[in-house]
């Protein structure tokens, strides 16, 4: 249906077309403005709406699980590259690198965690795009872009939060494991 004025288009979007019986749900018909032809992903157009909605719910669950999984590599990278962890696990090597190969030491402690996290963050939008386009079968590029941006924001927020707090949390738990009787004091200070 093509309408020639914005007024007619607005009215047609608000009109309930028809109902053949009183038992029918009011959401059987969905009326909204059609996207531009170049925004439509034509291979996904034929997918029924209930199937798309189910796939989106599964995709949201996968993203929630992904956020929970995402904290593991982010925290792991931050923990193993921290100076305190390196001094605790390999103190002799830390001192040797600090004295004889300071650029390598500085790279491992200062830049390697950031570069590893940047690589993960760089790959993330491509994975989210794949999820929205090929698994959820979203029908427009705008819908895919909105989904990728919203989900990417959540992952970015979790990444920043884990980057800021992972080292202090890991240090606190390490001290708690060594001195469990002081756990309330340690958690209160952290």
PDB file of C-alpha atoms in Angstrom:
ATOM      1  CA  UNK A   1       0.000   0.000   0.000  1.00  0.00           C
ATOM      2  CA  UNK A   2       1.462   3.348  -1.016  1.00  0.00           C
ATOM      3  CA  UNK A   3       0.154   6.569   0.458  1.00  0.00           C
ATOM      4  CA  UNK A   4       0.918   9.971  -0.979  1.00  0.00           C
ATOM      5  CA  UNK A   5       0.723  12.179   2.111  1.00  0.00           C
ATOM      6  CA  UNK A   6       2.133  12.006   5.617  1.00  0.00           C
ATOM      7  CA  UNK A   7      -1.373  12.570   7.033  1.00  0.00           C
ATOM      8  CA  UNK A   8      -2.785   9.506   5.260  1.00  0.00           C
ATOM      9  CA  UNK A   9       0.192   7.402   6.306  1.00  0.00           C
ATOM     10  CA  UNK A  10      -0.226   8.405   9.966  1.00  0.00           C
ATOM     11  CA  UNK A  11      -3.941   7.638   9.920  1.00  0.00           C
ATOM     12  CA  UNK A  12      -3.391   4.244   8.293  1.00  0.00           C
ATOM     13  CA  UNK A  13      -0.780   3.315  10.911  1.00  0.00           C
ATOM     14  CA  UNK A  14      -3.276   4.005  13.687  1.00  0.00           C
ATOM     15  CA  UNK A  15      -6.281   2.217  12.196  1.00  0.00           C
ATOM     16  CA  UNK A  16      -7.173  -1.333  13.184  1.00  0.00           C
ATOM     17  CA  UNK A  17      -7.866  -2.833   9.797  1.00  0.00           C
ATOM     18  CA  UNK A  18     -10.613  -5.294  10.633  1.00  0.00           C
ATOM     19  CA  UNK A  19     -11.526  -8.136  12.917  1.00  0.00           C
ATOM     20  CA  UNK A  20     -13.584 -11.104  11.826  1.00  0.00           C
ATOM     21  CA  UNK A  21     -14.525 -12.264  15.301  1.00  0.00           C
ATOM     22  CA  UNK A  22     -14.562 -11.000  18.887  1.00  0.00           C
ATOM     23  CA  UNK A  23     -12.297 -13.852  20.037  1.00  0.00           C
ATOM     24  CA  UNK A  24      -9.388 -12.645  17.905  1.00  0.00           C
ATOM     25  CA  UNK A  25      -6.566 -10.936  19.701  1.00  0.00           C
ATOM     26  CA  UNK A  26      -6.048  -7.273  18.937  1.00  0.00           C
ATOM     27  CA  UNK A  27      -2.361  -7.857  18.126  1.00  0.00           C
ATOM     28  CA  UNK A  28      -3.074 -10.214  15.226  1.00  0.00           C
ATOM     29  CA  UNK A  29      -2.422  -7.344  12.855  1.00  0.00           C
ATOM     30  CA  UNK A  30       0.672  -5.219  13.144  1.00  0.00           C
ATOM     31  CA  UNK A  31       0.635  -1.993  11.198  1.00  0.00           C
ATOM     32  CA  UNK A  32       3.752   0.159  10.937  1.00  0.00           C
ATOM     33  CA  UNK A  33       5.607   2.188   8.365  1.00  0.00           C
ATOM     34  CA  UNK A  34       7.494   0.112   5.860  1.00  0.00           C
ATOM     35  CA  UNK A  35      11.260   0.459   5.857  1.00  0.00           C
ATOM     36  CA  UNK A  36      13.090   1.694   2.815  1.00  0.00           C
ATOM     37  CA  UNK A  37      13.846  -1.007   0.269  1.00  0.00           C
ATOM     38  CA  UNK A  38      17.597  -0.683   0.777  1.00  0.00           C
ATOM     39  CA  UNK A  39      17.136  -1.225   4.546  1.00  0.00           C
ATOM     40  CA  UNK A  40      15.369  -4.568   4.099  1.00  0.00           C
ATOM     41  CA  UNK A  41      17.325  -7.812   4.272  1.00  0.00           C
ATOM     42  CA  UNK A  42      15.379  -9.659   1.620  1.00  0.00           C
ATOM     43  CA  UNK A  43      16.394 -13.255   2.466  1.00  0.00           C
ATOM     44  CA  UNK A  44      15.010 -12.755   5.996  1.00  0.00           C
ATOM     45  CA  UNK A  45      11.679 -11.220   4.954  1.00  0.00           C
ATOM     46  CA  UNK A  46       9.872 -14.544   4.637  1.00  0.00           C
ATOM     47  CA  UNK A  47      10.644 -15.634   8.203  1.00  0.00           C
ATOM     48  CA  UNK A  48       7.427 -15.688  10.271  1.00  0.00           C
ATOM     49  CA  UNK A  49       7.244 -13.140  13.098  1.00  0.00           C
ATOM     50  CA  UNK A  50       6.745 -15.738  15.899  1.00  0.00           C
ATOM     51  CA  UNK A  51       9.908 -17.523  14.761  1.00  0.00           C
ATOM     52  CA  UNK A  52      11.855 -14.227  14.707  1.00  0.00           C
ATOM     53  CA  UNK A  53      10.587 -13.338  18.195  1.00  0.00           C
ATOM     54  CA  UNK A  54      11.637 -16.745  19.529  1.00  0.00           C
ATOM     55  CA  UNK A  55      15.049 -16.420  17.914  1.00  0.00           C
ATOM     56  CA  UNK A  56      15.471 -12.929  19.390  1.00  0.00           C
ATOM     57  CA  UNK A  57      14.668 -14.269  22.871  1.00  0.00           C
ATOM     58  CA  UNK A  58      17.229 -17.054  22.409  1.00  0.00           C
ATOM     59  CA  UNK A  59      19.709 -14.447  21.137  1.00  0.00           C
ATOM     60  CA  UNK A  60      19.072 -12.300  24.219  1.00  0.00           C
ATOM     61  CA  UNK A  61      19.654 -15.313  26.458  1.00  0.00           C
ATOM     62  CA  UNK A  62      22.860 -16.074  24.571  1.00  0.00           C
ATOM     63  CA  UNK A  63      24.013 -12.479  25.045  1.00  0.00           C
ATOM     64  CA  UNK A  64      23.233 -12.650  28.769  1.00  0.00           C
ATOM     65  CA  UNK A  65      25.279 -15.829  29.010  1.00  0.00           C
ATOM     66  CA  UNK A  66      27.936 -14.162  26.872  1.00  0.00           C
ATOM     67  CA  UNK A  67      28.147 -11.238  29.288  1.00  0.00           C
ATOM     68  CA  UNK A  68      28.625 -13.693  32.143  1.00  0.00           C
ATOM     69  CA  UNK A  69      31.310 -15.471  30.105  1.00  0.00           C
ATOM     70  CA  UNK A  70      32.820 -12.149  29.011  1.00  0.00           C
ATOM     71  CA  UNK A  71      33.759 -11.326  32.596  1.00  0.00           C
ATOM     72  CA  UNK A  72      35.997 -14.400  32.749  1.00  0.00           C
ATOM     73  CA  UNK A  73      38.526 -13.467  30.034  1.00  0.00           C
ATOM     74  CA  UNK A  74      38.466  -9.780  30.987  1.00  0.00           C
ATOM     75  CA  UNK A  75      39.147 -10.519  34.659  1.00  0.00           C
ATOM     76  CA  UNK A  76      41.686 -13.193  33.735  1.00  0.00           C
ATOM     77  CA  UNK A  77      43.644 -10.807  31.512  1.00  0.00           C
ATOM     78  CA  UNK A  78      43.609  -8.102  34.167  1.00  0.00           C
ATOM     79  CA  UNK A  79      44.638 -10.486  36.937  1.00  0.00           C
ATOM     80  CA  UNK A  80      47.506 -12.372  35.285  1.00  0.00           C
ATOM     81  CA  UNK A  81      49.089  -9.185  33.939  1.00  0.00           C
ATOM     82  CA  UNK A  82      48.956  -7.272  37.211  1.00  0.00           C
ATOM     83  CA  UNK A  83      52.291  -6.528  38.826  1.00  0.00           C
ATOM     84  CA  UNK A  84      51.182  -7.979  42.175  1.00  0.00           C
ATOM     85  CA  UNK A  85      50.220 -11.316  40.577  1.00  0.00           C
ATOM     86  CA  UNK A  86      53.450 -11.524  38.603  1.00  0.00           C
ATOM     87  CA  UNK A  87      55.523 -10.762  41.707  1.00  0.00           C
ATOM     88  CA  UNK A  88      53.640 -13.453  43.628  1.00  0.00           C
ATOM     89  CA  UNK A  89      53.892 -16.190  40.998  1.00  0.00           C
ATOM     90  CA  UNK A  90      57.278 -15.561  39.359  1.00  0.00           C
ATOM     91  CA  UNK A  91      59.209 -13.118  41.558  1.00  0.00           C
ATOM     92  CA  UNK A  92      62.670 -13.999  40.198  1.00  0.00           C
ATOM     93  CA  UNK A  93      61.670 -13.409  36.591  1.00  0.00           C
ATOM     94  CA  UNK A  94      59.931 -10.144  37.452  1.00  0.00           C
ATOM     95  CA  UNK A  95      63.086  -8.780  39.062  1.00  0.00           C
ATOM     96  CA  UNK A  96      65.266  -9.981  36.184  1.00  0.00           C
ATOM     97  CA  UNK A  97      62.983  -8.419  33.544  1.00  0.00           C
ATOM     98  CA  UNK A  98      62.743  -5.237  35.560  1.00  0.00           C
ATOM     99  CA  UNK A  99      66.553  -4.970  35.796  1.00  0.00           C
ATOM    100  CA  UNK A 100      67.650  -6.318  32.392  1.00  0.00           C
ATOM    101  CA  UNK A 101      64.704  -5.976  30.000  1.00  0.00           C
ATOM    102  CA  UNK A 102      62.555  -3.157  31.312  1.00  0.00           C
ATOM    103  CA  UNK A 103      60.769  -2.518  27.970  1.00  0.00           C
ATOM    104  CA  UNK A 104      59.537  -6.134  27.934  1.00  0.00           C
ATOM    105  CA  UNK A 105      58.442  -5.870  31.571  1.00  0.00           C
ATOM    106  CA  UNK A 106      56.687  -2.572  30.859  1.00  0.00           C
ATOM    107  CA  UNK A 107      54.959  -4.112  27.824  1.00  0.00           C
ATOM    108  CA  UNK A 108      53.674  -7.121  29.786  1.00  0.00           C
ATOM    109  CA  UNK A 109      52.479  -5.141  32.798  1.00  0.00           C
ATOM    110  CA  UNK A 110      51.297  -1.966  31.100  1.00  0.00           C
ATOM    111  CA  UNK A 111      50.257  -2.636  27.536  1.00  0.00           C
ATOM    112  CA  UNK A 112      49.534  -6.330  27.046  1.00  0.00           C
ATOM    113  CA  UNK A 113      46.303  -6.362  29.088  1.00  0.00           C
ATOM    114  CA  UNK A 114      45.024  -3.320  27.234  1.00  0.00           C
ATOM    115  CA  UNK A 115      45.919  -4.757  23.819  1.00  0.00           C
ATOM    116  CA  UNK A 116      44.299  -8.115  24.614  1.00  0.00           C
ATOM    117  CA  UNK A 117      41.127  -6.385  25.820  1.00  0.00           C
ATOM    118  CA  UNK A 118      41.107  -4.145  22.737  1.00  0.00           C
ATOM    119  CA  UNK A 119      41.315  -7.215  20.502  1.00  0.00           C
ATOM    120  CA  UNK A 120      38.332  -8.796  22.270  1.00  0.00           C
ATOM    121  CA  UNK A 121      36.362  -5.546  22.023  1.00  0.00           C
ATOM    122  CA  UNK A 122      37.281  -5.197  18.343  1.00  0.00           C
ATOM    123  CA  UNK A 123      35.878  -8.641  17.487  1.00  0.00           C
ATOM    124  CA  UNK A 124      32.704  -8.234  19.536  1.00  0.00           C
ATOM    125  CA  UNK A 125      30.562  -6.167  17.092  1.00  0.00           C
ATOM    126  CA  UNK A 126      31.217  -8.688  14.311  1.00  0.00           C
ATOM    127  CA  UNK A 127      30.011 -11.530  16.537  1.00  0.00           C
ATOM    128  CA  UNK A 128      26.924  -9.535  17.565  1.00  0.00           C
ATOM    129  CA  UNK A 129      26.187  -8.703  13.921  1.00  0.00           C
ATOM    130  CA  UNK A 130      26.408 -12.371  13.001  1.00  0.00           C
ATOM    131  CA  UNK A 131      24.002 -13.220  15.830  1.00  0.00           C
ATOM    132  CA  UNK A 132      21.444 -10.585  14.773  1.00  0.00           C
ATOM    133  CA  UNK A 133      21.571 -11.190  11.033  1.00  0.00           C
ATOM    134  CA  UNK A 134      22.108 -14.909  10.640  1.00  0.00           C
ATOM    135  CA  UNK A 135      20.648 -16.418  13.809  1.00  0.00           C
ATOM    136  CA  UNK A 136      17.874 -14.041  14.854  1.00  0.00           C
ATOM    137  CA  UNK A 137      17.007 -13.358  11.194  1.00  0.00           C
ATOM    138  CA  UNK A 138      16.193  -9.697  11.787  1.00  0.00           C
ATOM    139  CA  UNK A 139      14.573  -8.161   8.759  1.00  0.00           C
ATOM    140  CA  UNK A 140      16.134  -4.691   8.524  1.00  0.00           C
ATOM    141  CA  UNK A 141      19.629  -3.314   8.714  1.00  0.00           C
ATOM    142  CA  UNK A 142      18.370  -0.683  11.149  1.00  0.00           C
ATOM    143  CA  UNK A 143      17.114  -3.378  13.518  1.00  0.00           C
ATOM    144  CA  UNK A 144      20.448  -5.181  13.287  1.00  0.00           C
ATOM    145  CA  UNK A 145      22.396  -1.977  13.928  1.00  0.00           C
ATOM    146  CA  UNK A 146      20.209  -1.120  16.931  1.00  0.00           C
ATOM    147  CA  UNK A 147      20.647  -4.617  18.359  1.00  0.00           C
ATOM    148  CA  UNK A 148      24.420  -4.598  17.855  1.00  0.00           C
ATOM    149  CA  UNK A 149      24.791  -1.147  19.431  1.00  0.00           C
ATOM    150  CA  UNK A 150      22.661  -1.960  22.469  1.00  0.00           C
ATOM    151  CA  UNK A 151      24.388  -5.262  23.125  1.00  0.00           C
ATOM    152  CA  UNK A 152      27.823  -3.820  22.444  1.00  0.00           C
ATOM    153  CA  UNK A 153      27.117  -1.092  25.012  1.00  0.00           C
ATOM    154  CA  UNK A 154      26.372  -3.744  27.649  1.00  0.00           C
ATOM    155  CA  UNK A 155      29.578  -5.623  26.857  1.00  0.00           C
ATOM    156  CA  UNK A 156      31.595  -2.364  26.917  1.00  0.00           C
ATOM    157  CA  UNK A 157      30.100  -1.437  30.284  1.00  0.00           C
ATOM    158  CA  UNK A 158      30.939  -4.858  31.735  1.00  0.00           C
ATOM    159  CA  UNK A 159      34.457  -4.629  30.298  1.00  0.00           C
ATOM    160  CA  UNK A 160      35.097  -1.248  31.883  1.00  0.00           C
ATOM    161  CA  UNK A 161      33.600  -2.340  35.175  1.00  0.00           C
ATOM    162  CA  UNK A 162      35.717  -5.498  35.235  1.00  0.00           C
ATOM    163  CA  UNK A 163      38.840  -3.582  34.237  1.00  0.00           C
ATOM    164  CA  UNK A 164      38.392  -1.119  37.077  1.00  0.00           C
ATOM    165  CA  UNK A 165      37.310  -3.534  39.794  1.00  0.00           C
ATOM    166  CA  UNK A 166      38.816  -6.924  38.871  1.00  0.00           C
ATOM    167  CA  UNK A 167      42.249  -6.314  40.334  1.00  0.00           C
ATOM    168  CA  UNK A 168      40.926  -5.001  43.654  1.00  0.00           C
ATOM    169  CA  UNK A 169      38.394  -7.841  43.896  1.00  0.00           C
ATOM    170  CA  UNK A 170      41.034 -10.455  43.071  1.00  0.00           C
ATOM    171  CA  UNK A 171      43.428  -8.958  45.623  1.00  0.00           C
ATOM    172  CA  UNK A 172      40.696  -8.947  48.285  1.00  0.00           C
ATOM    173  CA  UNK A 173      39.782 -12.594  47.667  1.00  0.00           C
ATOM    174  CA  UNK A 174      43.440 -13.594  47.728  1.00  0.00           C
ATOM    175  CA  UNK A 175      43.830 -11.958  51.166  1.00  0.00           C
ATOM    176  CA  UNK A 176      40.556 -13.525  52.358  1.00  0.00           C
ATOM    177  CA  UNK A 177      41.819 -16.977  51.398  1.00  0.00           C
ATOM    178  CA  UNK A 178      44.967 -16.368  53.420  1.00  0.00           C
ATOM    179  CA  UNK A 179      43.175 -14.797  56.406  1.00  0.00           C
ATOM    180  CA  UNK A 180      39.505 -15.861  56.443  1.00  0.00           C
ATOM    181  CA  UNK A 181      38.919 -14.526  59.972  1.00  0.00           C
ATOM    182  CA  UNK A 182      39.441 -10.953  58.659  1.00  0.00           C
ATOM    183  CA  UNK A 183      37.027 -11.207  55.719  1.00  0.00           C
ATOM    184  CA  UNK A 184      34.526  -8.621  57.039  1.00  0.00           C
ATOM    185  CA  UNK A 185      37.252  -6.035  57.534  1.00  0.00           C
ATOM    186  CA  UNK A 186      38.812  -6.737  54.118  1.00  0.00           C
ATOM    187  CA  UNK A 187      35.505  -6.549  52.251  1.00  0.00           C
ATOM    188  CA  UNK A 188      34.602  -3.382  54.133  1.00  0.00           C
ATOM    189  CA  UNK A 189      37.794  -1.699  52.983  1.00  0.00           C
ATOM    190  CA  UNK A 190      37.540  -2.899  49.389  1.00  0.00           C
TER     191      UNK A 190
END
